[in-house]
Coordinates of C-alpha atoms in Angstrom, one line a residue:
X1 CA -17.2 -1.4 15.0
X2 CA -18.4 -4.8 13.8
X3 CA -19.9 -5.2 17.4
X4 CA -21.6 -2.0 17.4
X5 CA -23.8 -2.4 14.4
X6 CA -24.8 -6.2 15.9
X7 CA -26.5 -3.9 18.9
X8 CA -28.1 -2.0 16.5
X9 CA -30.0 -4.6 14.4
X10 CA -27.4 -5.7 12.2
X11 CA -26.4 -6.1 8.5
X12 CA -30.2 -6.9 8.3
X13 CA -31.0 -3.4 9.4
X14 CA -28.8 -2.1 7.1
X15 CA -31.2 -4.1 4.6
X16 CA -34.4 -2.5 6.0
X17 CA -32.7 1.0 5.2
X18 CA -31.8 -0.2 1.5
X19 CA -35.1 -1.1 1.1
X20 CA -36.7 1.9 2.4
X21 CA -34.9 3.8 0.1
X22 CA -36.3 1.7 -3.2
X23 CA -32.3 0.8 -3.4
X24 CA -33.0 -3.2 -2.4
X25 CA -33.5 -5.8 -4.7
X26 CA -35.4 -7.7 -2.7
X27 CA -37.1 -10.6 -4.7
X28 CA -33.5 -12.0 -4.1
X29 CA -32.9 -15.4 -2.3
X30 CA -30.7 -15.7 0.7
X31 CA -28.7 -18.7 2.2
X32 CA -31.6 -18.9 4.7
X33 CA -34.3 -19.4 1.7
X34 CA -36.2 -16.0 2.5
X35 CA -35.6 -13.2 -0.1
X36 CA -33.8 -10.7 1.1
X37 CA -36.8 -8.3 1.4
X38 CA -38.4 -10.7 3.8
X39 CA -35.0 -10.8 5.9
X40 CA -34.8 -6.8 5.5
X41 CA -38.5 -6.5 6.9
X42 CA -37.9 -8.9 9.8
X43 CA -34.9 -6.8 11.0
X44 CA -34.9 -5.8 14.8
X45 CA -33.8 -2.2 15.4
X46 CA -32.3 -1.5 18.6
X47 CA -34.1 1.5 20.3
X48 CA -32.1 4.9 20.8
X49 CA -29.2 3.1 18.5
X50 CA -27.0 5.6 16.1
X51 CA -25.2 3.4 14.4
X52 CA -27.7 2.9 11.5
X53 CA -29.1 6.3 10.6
X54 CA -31.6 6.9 7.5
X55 CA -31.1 7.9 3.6
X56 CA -32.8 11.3 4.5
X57 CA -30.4 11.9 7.2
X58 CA -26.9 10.5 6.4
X59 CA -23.8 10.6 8.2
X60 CA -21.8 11.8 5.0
X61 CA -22.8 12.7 1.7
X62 CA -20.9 9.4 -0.2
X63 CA -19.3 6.3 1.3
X64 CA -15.9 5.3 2.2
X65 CA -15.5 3.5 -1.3
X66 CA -15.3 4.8 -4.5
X67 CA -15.4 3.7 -7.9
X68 CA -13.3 5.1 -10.6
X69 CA -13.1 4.2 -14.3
X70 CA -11.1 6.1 -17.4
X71 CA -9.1 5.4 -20.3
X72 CA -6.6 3.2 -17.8
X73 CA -10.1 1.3 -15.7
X74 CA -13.0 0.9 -18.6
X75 CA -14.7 -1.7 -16.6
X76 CA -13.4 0.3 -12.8
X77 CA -10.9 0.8 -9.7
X78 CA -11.5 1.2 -6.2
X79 CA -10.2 3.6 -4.0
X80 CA -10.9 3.9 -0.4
X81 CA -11.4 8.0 0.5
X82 CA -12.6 7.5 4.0
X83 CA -10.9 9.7 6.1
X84 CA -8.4 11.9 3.4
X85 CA -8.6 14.8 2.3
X86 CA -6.3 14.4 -1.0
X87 CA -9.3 14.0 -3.5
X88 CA -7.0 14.5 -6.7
X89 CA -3.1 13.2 -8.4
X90 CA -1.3 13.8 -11.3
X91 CA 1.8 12.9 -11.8
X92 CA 4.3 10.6 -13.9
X93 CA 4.1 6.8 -14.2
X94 CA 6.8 4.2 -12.4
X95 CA 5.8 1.0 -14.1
X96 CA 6.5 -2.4 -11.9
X97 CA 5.3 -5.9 -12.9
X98 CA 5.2 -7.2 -9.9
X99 CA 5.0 -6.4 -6.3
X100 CA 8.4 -7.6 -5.2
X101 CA 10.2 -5.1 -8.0
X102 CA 7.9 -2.0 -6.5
X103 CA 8.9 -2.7 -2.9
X104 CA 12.7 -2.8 -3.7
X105 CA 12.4 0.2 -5.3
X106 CA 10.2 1.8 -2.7
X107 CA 13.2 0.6 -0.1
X108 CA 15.7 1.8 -2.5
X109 CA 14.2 5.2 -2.4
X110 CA 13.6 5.4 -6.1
X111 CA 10.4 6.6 -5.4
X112 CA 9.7 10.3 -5.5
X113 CA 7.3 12.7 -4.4
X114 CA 4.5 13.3 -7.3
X115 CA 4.9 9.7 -8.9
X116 CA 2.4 7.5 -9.5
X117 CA 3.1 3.9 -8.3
X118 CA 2.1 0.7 -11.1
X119 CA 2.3 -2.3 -10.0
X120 CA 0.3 -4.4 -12.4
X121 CA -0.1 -8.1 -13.8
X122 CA -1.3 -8.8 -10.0
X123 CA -4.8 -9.0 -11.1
X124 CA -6.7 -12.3 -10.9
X125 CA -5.1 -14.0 -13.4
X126 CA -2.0 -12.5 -12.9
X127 CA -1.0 -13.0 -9.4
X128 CA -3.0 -15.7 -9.6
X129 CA -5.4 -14.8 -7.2
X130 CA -5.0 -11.0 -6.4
X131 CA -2.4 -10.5 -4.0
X132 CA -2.6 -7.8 -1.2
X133 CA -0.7 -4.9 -2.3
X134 CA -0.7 -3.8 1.6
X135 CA 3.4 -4.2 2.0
X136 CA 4.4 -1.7 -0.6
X137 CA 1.5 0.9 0.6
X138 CA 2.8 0.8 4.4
X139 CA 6.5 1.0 2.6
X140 CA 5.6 4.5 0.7
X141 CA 4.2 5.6 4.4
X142 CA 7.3 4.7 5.9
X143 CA 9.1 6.6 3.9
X144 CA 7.1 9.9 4.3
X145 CA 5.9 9.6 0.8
X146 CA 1.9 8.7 2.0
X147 CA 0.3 11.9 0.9
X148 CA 2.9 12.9 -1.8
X149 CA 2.6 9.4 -4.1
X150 CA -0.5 7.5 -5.6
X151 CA -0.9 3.7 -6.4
X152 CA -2.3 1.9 -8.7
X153 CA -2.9 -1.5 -9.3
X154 CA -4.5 -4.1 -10.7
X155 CA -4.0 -6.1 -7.2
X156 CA -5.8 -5.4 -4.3
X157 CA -5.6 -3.8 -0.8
X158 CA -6.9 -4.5 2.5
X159 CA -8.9 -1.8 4.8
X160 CA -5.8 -0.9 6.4
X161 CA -4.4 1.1 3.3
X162 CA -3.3 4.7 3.4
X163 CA -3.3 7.6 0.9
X164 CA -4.4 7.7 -2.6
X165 CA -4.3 4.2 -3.8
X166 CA -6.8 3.0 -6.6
X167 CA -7.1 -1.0 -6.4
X168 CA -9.0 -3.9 -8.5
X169 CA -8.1 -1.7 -12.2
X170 CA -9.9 -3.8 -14.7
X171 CA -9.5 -5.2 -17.0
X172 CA -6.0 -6.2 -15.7
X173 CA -2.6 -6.0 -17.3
X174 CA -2.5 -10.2 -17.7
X175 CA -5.8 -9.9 -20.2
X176 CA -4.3 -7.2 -21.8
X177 CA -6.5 -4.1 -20.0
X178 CA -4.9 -0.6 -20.7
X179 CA -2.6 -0.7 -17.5
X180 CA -0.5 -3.3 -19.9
X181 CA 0.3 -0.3 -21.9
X182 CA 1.3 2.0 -19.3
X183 CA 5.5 2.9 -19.5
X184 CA 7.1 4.9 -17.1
X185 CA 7.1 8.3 -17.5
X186 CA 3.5 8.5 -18.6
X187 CA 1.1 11.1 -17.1
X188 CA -1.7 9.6 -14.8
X189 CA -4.4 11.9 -13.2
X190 CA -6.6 10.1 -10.7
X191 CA -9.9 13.0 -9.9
X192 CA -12.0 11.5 -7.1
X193 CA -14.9 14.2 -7.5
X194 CA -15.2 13.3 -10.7
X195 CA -15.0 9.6 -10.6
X196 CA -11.8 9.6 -13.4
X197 CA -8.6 7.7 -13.6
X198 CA -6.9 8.6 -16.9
X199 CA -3.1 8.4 -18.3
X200 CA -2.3 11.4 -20.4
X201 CA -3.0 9.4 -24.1
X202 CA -4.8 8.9 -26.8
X203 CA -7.0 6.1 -27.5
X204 CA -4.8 5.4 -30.7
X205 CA -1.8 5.2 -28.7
X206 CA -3.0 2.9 -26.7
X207 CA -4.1 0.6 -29.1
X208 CA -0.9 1.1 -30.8
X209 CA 1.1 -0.3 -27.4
X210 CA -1.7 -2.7 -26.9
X211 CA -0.9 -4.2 -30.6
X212 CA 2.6 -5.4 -29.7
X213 CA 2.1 -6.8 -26.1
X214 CA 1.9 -10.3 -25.5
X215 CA 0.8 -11.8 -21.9
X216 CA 3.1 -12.9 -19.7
X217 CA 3.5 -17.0 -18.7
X218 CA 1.2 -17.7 -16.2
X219 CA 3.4 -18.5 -13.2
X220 CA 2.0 -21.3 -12.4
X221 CA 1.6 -24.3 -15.4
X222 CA -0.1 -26.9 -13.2
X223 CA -2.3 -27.6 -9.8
X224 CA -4.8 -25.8 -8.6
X225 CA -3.4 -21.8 -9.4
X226 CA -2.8 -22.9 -12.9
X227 CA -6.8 -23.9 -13.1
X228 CA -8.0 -21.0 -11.3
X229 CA -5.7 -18.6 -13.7
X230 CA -7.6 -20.0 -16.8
X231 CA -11.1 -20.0 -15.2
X232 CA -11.4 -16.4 -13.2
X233 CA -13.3 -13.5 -14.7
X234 CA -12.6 -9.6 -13.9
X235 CA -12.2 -8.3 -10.6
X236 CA -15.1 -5.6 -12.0
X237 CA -17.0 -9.3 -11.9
X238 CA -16.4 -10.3 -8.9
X239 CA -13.0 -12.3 -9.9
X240 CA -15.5 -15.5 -9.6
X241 CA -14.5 -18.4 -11.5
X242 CA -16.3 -20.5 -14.3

């Protein structure tokens, strides 16, 4: 827990470790006006702790987060792998626009075991702002479909997300990324070992879908949303704004 690794020495021990291990850069500034080297080397390990171990001995051979990209995430998608054991999907596309139409149909029990879950133009600019996808992902769980579905959106989720759900796809359906293409039906294979999420096409077709697609009205055409909709940049970017 949070607390835990405050006993041990904290985010800045963390920072030692990263440093240790040439992964740091630590010329960096800080909000405190040291770099973060000098922060990482001032760090104060708790004695006897085991919540931060070191590179040469870790606790698991990758982390709880994992980065995908493919012919459907070019610039990425996240997906959370802590603690599952179902490392792989393929199955047919159900295409949603938004998260309200996937959670009607998840309720409806439209959904069936092997799909692959879209819900798309959720994404920075097309929420605005990234909306947690969480609703729909404890929906699929409360139907028993958890470890028999996949996800994927251009949204986000929070920690508390279960099964195999690949978040933050870039670039998103609103700026016309390759999820805008996607049609139900379609073949997606998500392969965590291999770092891949793919839909069953050619780069030709594609393009050829890609040609005739038009973005969608941002939903908001005034106040701050409206702004933020023109300004934002990828979530592969940090989804900061210009």
């Amino acid at each position: 827990m949070a607390t835990d690794l405050y006993a041990a020495g904290g985010v800045a021990l963390v920072a030692k470790r990263l440093a240790e291990g040439g992964l740091l850069h630590e010329d960096q500034p800080t909000v405190t006006g040291k770099t973060l080297g000098e922060e990482a080397r001032a760090a104060k390990e708790t004695r006897g702790q085991q919540v931060v171990v070191s590179l040469d001995k870790p606790l698991k051979a990758t982390g709880g987060l994992v980065i995908l990209k493919g012919n459907l995430s070019p610039e990425g998608a996240v997906v959370k792998v802590a603690g599952y054991e179902r490392l792989s999907h393929r199955g047919p596309a159900r295409v949603f626009d938004c998260e309200e139409d996937s959670f009607a149909a998840v309720k409806a029990g439209k959904i069936r075991p092997g799909d692959v879950v879209v819900i798309r133009y959720e994404g920075p600019k097309g929420g605005p702002g990234m909306r947690e996808m969480l609703g729909v992902t404890a929906a699929l769980v409360g139907e028993g479909l958890g470890d028999k579905v996949a996800l994927l959106t251009d949204g986000r989720f929070s920690g508390a997300t279960r099964g195999l759900m690949a978040g933050h796809v870039a670039p998103e359906a609103q700026v016309g990324g390759p999820i805008a293409a996607l049609r139900d039906g379609d073949i997606i294979v998500l392969d965590i070992p291999t770092r891949r999420l793919d839909v069953e096409l050619t780069d030709e077709e594609i393009h050829a879908r890609l040609a005739d697609w038009k973005p969608r009205p941002i939903r908001y055409t005034s106040g701050v949303l409206a702004k933020y909709a023109r300004h934002v940049s990828s979530a592969s970017e940090g989804a900061v704004t210009s």
